[in-house]
Amino acid sequence: MATEGFKPVVAIYSTFLQRAYDQILHDVCLESLPVVFAIDRGGIVGEDGPTHHGLFDFSYLRSFPNMVVMAPKDENELGRMLATAILHPGPIALRYPRGKGVGVCLDDVPEPLRIGKGEILAEGDDILILAIGRCVSVAMDAMRVLREKEISATVVNCRYVKPIDSELICRLAQQISRIITIEEHVLHGGFGSAVLECLCDAGISGCSIKRIGIPDTFVEHGPQGVLRSKYGIDANSIVMCAEELIIQ
């Protein structure tokens, strides 16, 4: 499958990739082949029906040995992740949502990222918000609302679901014990679960953690904004979770 000078790239909807579970596992990951999975329509898709939401990819992809799983916060980081994927010697997936970008400037030459490293976007002492993918911009919106309420928040663009940035997350969790994770994905086995596993493996306890994501259900047909509001994948939900953590 992999030949010299050739980099296989699979561009596919998240919902359709589910049908190739066995092929990804046995034909790519088992051999650790350098295949790039560009996963479109990750998250709530909208008015294409309940079969088209891409809400399960983090869970099954991160369980595969040799697989790297990442999600960009914006269109410029998507370019950087694609550059990262092209250089990576094994299987790697980048998952991005349906819709417009957030409107950031694009680099002329996208610079590759360090595998498994997130970035701190805002710093505060009261709440730690760990976000992935399009939810990073939602977390930043929530941070600004919380600031008006005199609640300071550290916001992390985690970038990677696997390998998760355990060094950064554990260091911050030891400093800020109130933690919120947010993802546009089912909660079972997703990004928030990866954070919990990370903290457990490091022996970090005493944290108050709230996970924001899709509950154990199939999401129905509907406009993206309406569905995100219904399932709490928005800044208002982060703000409410933060306030609940503060008064505990």
CSV table of C-alpha atoms in Angstrom, one decimal:
chain,number,residue,atom,x,y,z
A,1,MET,CA,0.0,0.0,0.0
A,2,ALA,CA,2.8,2.5,0.9
A,3,THR,CA,5.4,3.0,-1.8
A,4,GLU,CA,8.4,5.3,-1.9
A,5,GLY,CA,7.4,8.9,-2.6
A,6,PHE,CA,3.7,8.1,-2.2
A,7,LYS,CA,1.6,9.1,0.8
A,8,PRO,CA,-1.9,7.6,0.8
A,9,VAL,CA,-4.6,10.1,1.9
A,10,VAL,CA,-8.1,9.0,2.6
A,11,ALA,CA,-10.6,11.9,2.5
A,12,ILE,CA,-13.9,10.8,3.9
A,13,TYR,CA,-17.0,11.8,5.9
A,14,SER,CA,-16.7,10.7,9.6
A,15,THR,CA,-20.0,8.8,9.3
A,16,PHE,CA,-18.7,6.8,6.3
A,17,LEU,CA,-15.4,6.0,7.9
A,18,GLN,CA,-17.3,3.9,10.5
A,19,ARG,CA,-18.0,1.4,7.8
A,20,ALA,CA,-14.3,0.8,7.4
A,21,TYR,CA,-13.5,0.0,11.0
A,22,ASP,CA,-11.9,-3.4,10.3
A,23,GLN,CA,-9.9,-2.1,7.3
A,24,ILE,CA,-8.4,0.7,9.4
A,25,LEU,CA,-7.5,-1.7,12.2
A,26,HIS,CA,-6.0,-4.6,10.2
A,27,ASP,CA,-4.9,-3.1,6.9
A,28,VAL,CA,-3.4,0.2,8.2
A,29,CYS,CA,-2.8,0.3,11.9
A,30,LEU,CA,-1.6,-3.3,12.3
A,31,GLU,CA,1.1,-2.7,9.7
A,32,SER,CA,1.6,0.9,10.9
A,33,LEU,CA,1.3,2.2,7.4
A,34,PRO,CA,1.7,6.0,6.7
A,35,VAL,CA,-1.9,6.6,5.8
A,36,VAL,CA,-3.5,10.0,6.4
A,37,PHE,CA,-7.2,10.1,7.2
A,38,ALA,CA,-8.8,13.5,6.5
A,39,ILE,CA,-12.1,13.1,8.3
A,40,ASP,CA,-14.7,15.6,7.1
A,41,ARG,CA,-18.0,16.4,8.9
A,42,GLY,CA,-16.7,15.5,12.3
A,43,GLY,CA,-19.3,16.4,15.0
A,44,ILE,CA,-22.8,17.7,14.5
A,45,VAL,CA,-23.5,17.9,10.8
A,46,GLY,CA,-27.0,19.4,10.7
A,47,GLU,CA,-29.8,18.8,8.3
A,48,ASP,CA,-28.5,15.6,6.6
A,49,GLY,CA,-30.3,13.3,9.0
A,50,PRO,CA,-29.2,11.3,12.1
A,51,THR,CA,-27.1,8.9,10.1
A,52,HIS,CA,-24.7,11.7,9.1
A,53,HIS,CA,-23.5,13.1,12.4
A,54,GLY,CA,-19.8,12.3,12.9
A,55,LEU,CA,-19.9,11.7,16.7
A,56,PHE,CA,-18.1,8.4,17.2
A,57,ASP,CA,-14.6,8.8,15.5
A,58,PHE,CA,-12.6,9.8,18.5
A,59,SER,CA,-13.8,6.8,20.5
A,60,TYR,CA,-12.9,4.1,18.0
A,61,LEU,CA,-9.8,5.6,16.4
A,62,ARG,CA,-8.0,6.3,19.7
A,63,SER,CA,-8.4,2.7,20.6
A,64,PHE,CA,-6.2,1.6,17.6
A,65,PRO,CA,-2.5,1.0,18.3
A,66,ASN,CA,-0.2,3.2,16.2
A,67,MET,CA,-2.9,5.7,15.4
A,68,VAL,CA,-2.6,9.5,16.0
A,69,VAL,CA,-5.8,11.4,16.3
A,70,MET,CA,-6.0,15.2,16.1
A,71,ALA,CA,-8.6,18.0,15.5
A,72,PRO,CA,-7.8,21.6,14.6
A,73,LYS,CA,-9.2,24.7,16.4
A,74,ASP,CA,-9.5,26.6,13.1
A,75,GLU,CA,-8.7,26.6,9.4
A,76,ASN,CA,-5.1,27.6,9.8
A,77,GLU,CA,-4.4,24.9,12.3
A,78,LEU,CA,-6.1,22.5,9.8
A,79,GLY,CA,-3.4,23.3,7.3
A,80,ARG,CA,-0.7,22.8,10.0
A,81,MET,CA,-2.2,19.4,10.9
A,82,LEU,CA,-2.2,18.4,7.3
A,83,ALA,CA,1.5,19.3,7.0
A,84,THR,CA,2.1,17.3,10.2
A,85,ALA,CA,0.2,14.3,8.8
A,86,ILE,CA,2.1,14.3,5.5
A,87,LEU,CA,5.4,14.0,7.5
A,88,HIS,CA,4.2,11.4,10.0
A,89,PRO,CA,5.6,7.9,9.3
A,90,GLY,CA,2.5,6.1,10.6
A,91,PRO,CA,-1.3,6.2,10.5
A,92,ILE,CA,-2.7,9.6,11.4
A,93,ALA,CA,-6.2,11.2,11.4
A,94,LEU,CA,-7.3,14.8,11.4
A,95,ARG,CA,-10.9,15.5,12.1
A,96,TYR,CA,-12.7,18.7,11.1
A,97,PRO,CA,-16.3,19.9,11.1
A,98,ARG,CA,-18.7,20.8,8.4
A,99,GLY,CA,-19.1,24.5,7.8
A,100,LYS,CA,-17.1,27.7,7.5
A,101,GLY,CA,-13.8,28.4,9.1
A,102,VAL,CA,-13.6,30.9,12.0
A,103,GLY,CA,-12.0,33.6,9.7
A,104,VAL,CA,-8.3,33.5,10.8
A,105,CYS,CA,-5.4,34.4,8.6
A,106,LEU,CA,-3.7,31.5,6.8
A,107,ASP,CA,0.0,30.8,6.9
A,108,ASP,CA,1.7,31.0,3.5
A,109,VAL,CA,3.6,27.8,4.4
A,110,PRO,CA,1.9,25.8,7.2
A,111,GLU,CA,4.4,24.7,9.8
A,112,PRO,CA,4.0,21.2,11.2
A,113,LEU,CA,3.0,20.7,14.8
A,114,ARG,CA,4.7,18.6,17.5
A,115,ILE,CA,2.8,15.3,17.8
A,116,GLY,CA,0.9,15.1,21.1
A,117,LYS,CA,1.4,18.8,22.2
A,118,GLY,CA,-1.4,21.2,23.0
A,119,GLU,CA,-1.3,25.0,23.6
A,120,ILE,CA,-2.5,27.3,26.3
A,121,LEU,CA,-4.6,30.1,24.8
A,122,ALA,CA,-5.7,31.9,28.0
A,123,GLU,CA,-4.6,31.7,31.6
A,124,GLY,CA,-6.7,31.9,34.8
A,125,ASP,CA,-6.7,30.4,38.3
A,126,ASP,CA,-10.3,29.4,38.9
A,127,ILE,CA,-11.3,27.0,36.1
A,128,LEU,CA,-9.3,24.8,33.6
A,129,ILE,CA,-11.1,24.3,30.3
A,130,LEU,CA,-9.7,21.6,28.1
A,131,ALA,CA,-11.1,21.8,24.5
A,132,ILE,CA,-10.7,20.0,21.2
A,133,GLY,CA,-11.4,20.9,17.6
A,134,ARG,CA,-14.1,23.5,16.9
A,135,CYS,CA,-15.0,23.6,20.6
A,136,VAL,CA,-11.8,25.6,21.3
A,137,SER,CA,-13.4,28.7,19.9
A,138,VAL,CA,-16.5,28.0,22.0
A,139,ALA,CA,-14.3,27.7,25.1
A,140,MET,CA,-12.7,31.0,24.3
A,141,ASP,CA,-16.1,32.6,24.0
A,142,ALA,CA,-17.0,31.1,27.4
A,143,MET,CA,-13.8,32.4,28.9
A,144,ARG,CA,-14.7,35.9,28.0
A,145,VAL,CA,-18.1,35.7,29.6
A,146,LEU,CA,-16.6,34.2,32.7
A,147,ARG,CA,-14.1,37.0,32.9
A,148,GLU,CA,-17.0,39.5,33.0
A,149,LYS,CA,-18.4,37.4,36.0
A,150,GLU,CA,-14.9,37.7,37.7
A,151,ILE,CA,-14.2,34.0,37.1
A,152,SER,CA,-10.8,33.4,35.5
A,153,ALA,CA,-10.2,30.5,33.3
A,154,THR,CA,-7.2,28.7,31.7
A,155,VAL,CA,-8.2,27.5,28.2
A,156,VAL,CA,-6.2,24.8,26.5
A,157,ASN,CA,-6.4,23.9,22.8
A,158,CYS,CA,-5.5,20.2,23.3
A,159,ARG,CA,-5.2,19.5,19.6
A,160,TYR,CA,-4.6,15.7,20.1
A,161,VAL,CA,-7.0,13.1,21.4
A,162,LYS,CA,-4.2,10.5,20.9
A,163,PRO,CA,-1.5,10.9,22.1
A,164,ILE,CA,-3.0,13.3,24.6
A,165,ASP,CA,-0.7,16.0,26.0
A,166,SER,CA,-0.5,14.3,29.4
A,167,GLU,CA,2.4,16.4,30.7
A,168,LEU,CA,0.5,19.7,30.1
A,169,ILE,CA,-2.9,18.4,31.3
A,170,CYS,CA,-1.5,16.9,34.5
A,171,ARG,CA,0.6,19.9,35.3
A,172,LEU,CA,-2.4,22.2,35.0
A,173,ALA,CA,-4.7,19.9,36.8
A,174,GLN,CA,-2.4,20.0,39.8
A,175,GLN,CA,-2.6,23.8,39.8
A,176,ILE,CA,-6.3,24.1,38.9
A,177,SER,CA,-8.6,21.4,40.4
A,178,ARG,CA,-11.9,22.6,38.7
A,179,ILE,CA,-11.8,21.1,35.2
A,180,ILE,CA,-14.2,21.2,32.2
A,181,THR,CA,-13.7,19.2,29.1
A,182,ILE,CA,-15.7,20.0,25.9
A,183,GLU,CA,-16.0,18.0,22.7
A,184,GLU,CA,-18.5,17.7,19.8
A,185,HIS,CA,-18.5,14.0,20.2
A,186,VAL,CA,-20.2,11.3,22.3
A,187,LEU,CA,-19.0,11.3,25.9
A,188,HIS,CA,-18.5,7.6,26.0
A,189,GLY,CA,-14.8,6.9,25.1
A,190,GLY,CA,-14.2,10.3,23.7
A,191,PHE,CA,-11.9,13.2,24.5
A,192,GLY,CA,-13.2,13.7,28.0
A,193,SER,CA,-12.7,10.0,28.7
A,194,ALA,CA,-9.1,10.4,27.5
A,195,VAL,CA,-8.5,13.2,29.9
A,196,LEU,CA,-9.9,11.1,32.8
A,197,GLU,CA,-7.7,8.2,31.9
A,198,CYS,CA,-4.7,10.6,31.7
A,199,LEU,CA,-5.3,11.9,35.2
A,200,CYS,CA,-6.0,8.4,36.6
A,201,ASP,CA,-2.8,7.0,35.1
A,202,ALA,CA,-0.8,9.9,36.6
A,203,GLY,CA,-2.4,9.3,40.0
A,204,ILE,CA,-3.9,12.8,40.1
A,205,SER,CA,-7.0,12.9,42.4
A,206,GLY,CA,-9.0,15.6,44.1
A,207,CYS,CA,-10.2,17.3,40.9
A,208,SER,CA,-13.8,18.3,40.3
A,209,ILE,CA,-14.5,17.5,36.6
A,210,LYS,CA,-17.4,18.1,34.3
A,211,ARG,CA,-17.5,16.7,30.8
A,212,ILE,CA,-19.5,18.4,28.0
A,213,GLY,CA,-20.4,16.4,25.0
A,214,ILE,CA,-23.1,14.3,23.5
A,215,PRO,CA,-24.9,11.9,25.8
A,216,ASP,CA,-25.6,8.2,25.1
A,217,THR,CA,-28.1,8.9,22.3
A,218,PHE,CA,-28.5,9.4,18.6
A,219,VAL,CA,-28.7,13.0,17.6
A,220,GLU,CA,-31.7,13.9,15.4
A,221,HIS,CA,-32.0,15.9,12.2
A,222,GLY,CA,-31.8,19.6,12.6
A,223,PRO,CA,-29.8,22.8,12.1
A,224,GLN,CA,-26.4,22.8,13.6
A,225,GLY,CA,-26.9,25.7,15.9
A,226,VAL,CA,-30.2,24.4,17.3
A,227,LEU,CA,-28.7,20.9,18.0
A,228,ARG,CA,-25.6,22.4,19.6
A,229,SER,CA,-27.7,24.4,21.9
A,230,LYS,CA,-30.0,21.5,22.7
A,231,TYR,CA,-27.1,19.2,23.6
A,232,GLY,CA,-25.1,21.9,25.4
A,233,ILE,CA,-22.2,22.1,23.1
A,234,ASP,CA,-21.9,25.9,23.5
A,235,ALA,CA,-20.4,28.7,25.5
A,236,ASN,CA,-23.4,29.0,27.8
A,237,SER,CA,-23.1,25.4,28.9
A,238,ILE,CA,-19.4,25.9,29.8
A,239,VAL,CA,-20.3,29.0,31.8
A,240,MET,CA,-23.0,27.2,33.7
A,241,CYS,CA,-20.6,24.3,34.4
A,242,ALA,CA,-18.0,26.7,35.6
A,243,GLU,CA,-20.4,28.4,37.9
A,244,GLU,CA,-21.5,25.1,39.4
A,245,LEU,CA,-17.9,24.1,40.0
A,246,ILE,CA,-17.1,27.4,41.7
A,247,ILE,CA,-20.0,27.1,44.2
A,248,GLN,CA,-19.3,23.4,45.1
